[in-house]
mmCIF file of C-alpha atoms in Angstrom:
data_model
loop_
_atom_site.group_PDB
_atom_site.id
_atom_site.type_symbol
_atom_site.label_atom_id
_atom_site.label_comp_id
_atom_site.label_asym_id
_atom_site.label_seq_id
_atom_site.Cartn_x
_atom_site.Cartn_y
_atom_site.Cartn_z
ATOM 1 C CA MET A 462 172.013 151.015 36.682
ATOM 2 C CA ALA A 463 170.949 152.586 33.443
ATOM 3 C CA GLY A 464 171.956 155.968 32.076
ATOM 4 C CA ASN A 465 172.387 158.648 34.728
ATOM 5 C CA VAL A 466 170.976 156.557 37.591
ATOM 6 C CA LEU A 467 173.676 156.042 40.213
ATOM 7 C CA GLU A 468 174.090 152.971 42.370
ATOM 8 C CA PHE A 469 174.489 153.750 46.056
ATOM 9 C CA ASN A 470 175.777 151.284 48.648
ATOM 10 C CA GLU A 471 177.445 151.220 52.035
ATOM 11 C CA SER A 472 180.901 151.884 50.587
ATOM 12 C CA ASN A 473 179.969 155.012 48.584
ATOM 13 C CA PHE A 474 176.970 156.421 50.506
ATOM 14 C CA GLU A 475 178.966 158.965 52.499
ATOM 15 C CA SER A 476 180.848 160.347 49.485
ATOM 16 C CA GLU A 477 178.008 160.168 46.944
ATOM 17 C CA VAL A 478 175.043 161.121 49.141
ATOM 18 C CA LEU A 479 176.011 162.692 52.456
ATOM 19 C CA ASN A 480 178.884 164.787 51.045
ATOM 20 C CA SER A 481 177.170 165.645 47.748
ATOM 21 C CA PRO A 482 177.316 169.302 46.692
ATOM 22 C CA VAL A 483 173.871 168.890 45.093
ATOM 23 C CA PRO A 484 170.614 167.365 46.414
ATOM 24 C CA VAL A 485 170.345 163.576 46.176
ATOM 25 C CA LEU A 486 167.301 161.360 45.674
ATOM 26 C CA VAL A 487 167.888 157.858 47.009
ATOM 27 C CA ASP A 488 165.438 155.189 45.906
ATOM 28 C CA PHE A 489 165.619 152.424 48.529
ATOM 29 C CA TRP A 490 164.514 149.304 46.660
ATOM 30 C CA ALA A 491 164.899 145.523 46.353
ATOM 31 C CA THR A 492 165.263 143.311 43.292
ATOM 32 C CA TRP A 493 162.278 141.141 44.321
ATOM 33 C CA CYS A 494 159.929 144.139 44.734
ATOM 34 C CA GLY A 495 157.332 144.529 41.968
ATOM 35 C CA PRO A 496 156.396 148.159 42.757
ATOM 36 C CA CYS A 497 160.130 148.999 42.849
ATOM 37 C CA LYS A 498 160.470 147.707 39.288
ATOM 38 C CA MET A 499 157.480 149.824 38.231
ATOM 39 C CA LEU A 500 159.357 152.894 39.499
ATOM 40 C CA ILE A 501 162.522 152.271 37.428
ATOM 41 C CA PRO A 502 161.417 154.223 34.296
ATOM 42 C CA THR A 503 160.396 157.177 36.485
ATOM 43 C CA ILE A 504 163.743 157.191 38.298
ATOM 44 C CA GLU A 505 165.602 156.946 34.972
ATOM 45 C CA ALA A 506 163.620 159.859 33.504
ATOM 46 C CA LEU A 507 164.272 162.022 36.566
ATOM 47 C CA ALA A 508 167.979 161.181 36.494
ATOM 48 C CA ASN A 509 168.178 162.330 32.887
ATOM 49 C CA GLU A 510 166.179 165.522 33.502
ATOM 50 C CA MET A 511 168.071 166.461 36.685
ATOM 51 C CA GLN A 512 171.560 165.690 35.403
ATOM 52 C CA GLY A 513 173.965 168.277 36.820
ATOM 53 C CA LYS A 514 171.317 169.636 39.228
ATOM 54 C CA ALA A 515 170.785 166.616 41.493
ATOM 55 C CA ARG A 516 172.040 163.083 41.927
ATOM 56 C CA ILE A 517 169.472 160.343 41.469
ATOM 57 C CA GLY A 518 170.252 156.794 42.468
ATOM 58 C CA LYS A 519 169.102 153.497 43.846
ATOM 59 C CA LEU A 520 170.159 151.602 46.951
ATOM 60 C CA ASP A 521 169.392 147.872 47.197
ATOM 61 C CA THR A 522 168.167 147.328 50.761
ATOM 62 C CA ASP A 523 169.102 143.632 50.661
ATOM 63 C CA VAL A 524 172.716 144.503 49.855
ATOM 64 C CA SER A 525 173.029 147.579 52.097
ATOM 65 C CA ARG A 526 171.067 146.435 55.147
ATOM 66 C CA LYS A 527 172.864 148.764 57.594
ATOM 67 C CA LEU A 528 171.720 151.827 55.654
ATOM 68 C CA ALA A 529 168.174 150.470 55.347
ATOM 69 C CA VAL A 530 168.045 150.070 59.131
ATOM 70 C CA GLN A 531 169.726 153.434 59.772
ATOM 71 C CA TYR A 532 167.147 155.284 57.657
ATOM 72 C CA ARG A 533 164.248 153.176 58.984
ATOM 73 C CA ILE A 534 163.218 151.699 55.660
ATOM 74 C CA ASP A 535 160.223 149.580 56.624
ATOM 75 C CA ALA A 536 158.855 149.137 53.111
ATOM 76 C CA VAL A 537 160.183 149.420 49.583
ATOM 77 C CA PRO A 538 160.137 151.460 47.520
ATOM 78 C CA THR A 539 160.945 154.366 49.820
ATOM 79 C CA MET A 540 162.575 157.488 48.412
ATOM 80 C CA ILE A 541 164.474 159.995 50.510
ATOM 81 C CA VAL A 542 165.727 163.384 49.348
ATOM 82 C CA PHE A 543 169.024 164.363 50.990
ATOM 83 C CA HIS A 544 170.203 167.978 51.090
ATOM 84 C CA ASN A 545 173.466 169.005 52.755
ATOM 85 C CA GLY A 546 173.824 165.457 54.063
ATOM 86 C CA GLN A 547 170.443 165.420 55.796
ATOM 87 C CA PRO A 548 167.219 163.598 54.879
ATOM 88 C CA VAL A 549 164.679 166.339 54.121
ATOM 89 C CA GLN A 550 161.831 164.608 52.236
ATOM 90 C CA ARG A 551 160.515 161.044 52.372
ATOM 91 C CA MET A 552 158.043 159.280 50.067
ATOM 92 C CA MET A 553 156.836 155.699 50.214
ATOM 93 C CA GLY A 554 155.405 153.573 47.444
ATOM 94 C CA VAL A 555 155.165 154.224 43.729
ATOM 95 C CA GLN A 556 154.813 157.957 43.120
ATOM 96 C CA PRO A 557 154.229 159.949 39.925
ATOM 97 C CA LYS A 558 157.291 161.633 38.460
ATOM 98 C CA GLU A 559 155.799 165.083 39.081
ATOM 99 C CA LYS A 560 155.446 164.424 42.820
ATOM 100 C CA ILE A 561 159.039 163.202 43.114
ATOM 101 C CA ALA A 562 160.320 166.159 41.081
ATOM 102 C CA SER A 563 158.373 168.609 43.255
ATOM 103 C CA ALA A 564 159.905 167.050 46.389
ATOM 104 C CA LEU A 565 163.371 167.679 44.921
ATOM 105 C CA ALA A 566 162.651 171.137 43.475
ATOM 106 C CA PRO A 567 163.122 173.345 46.576
ATOM 107 C CA TYR A 568 166.564 171.841 47.173
ATOM 108 C CA VAL A 569 167.642 171.961 43.542
ATOM 109 C CA ASP A 570 166.793 175.667 43.469
ATOM 110 C CA ALA A 571 168.661 176.210 46.749
ATOM 111 C CA ALA A 572 171.808 174.357 45.629
#
């Protein structure tokens, strides 16, 4: 992953996402997904802007199938905001950066 974008998977999900001291945005995606690729620059920009305030990362649903099933990912891209280990916001499809940032904002301020 580029820059400040983290790569989440089944081996690090608990430590990086569920036990994170700051809010986490997980972009559930797949390498074959065109809309997912369109979202990459947005995710990278958010990761740079939120550095130190939130963790922003991607999880490949083809590689981490158990997590995709556990969080009921029926379509990619799906983004979930986690706060204190719990999913608190969910967005599907390509979204503007402002909408994603506003979904994270209440939890960043509360962290």
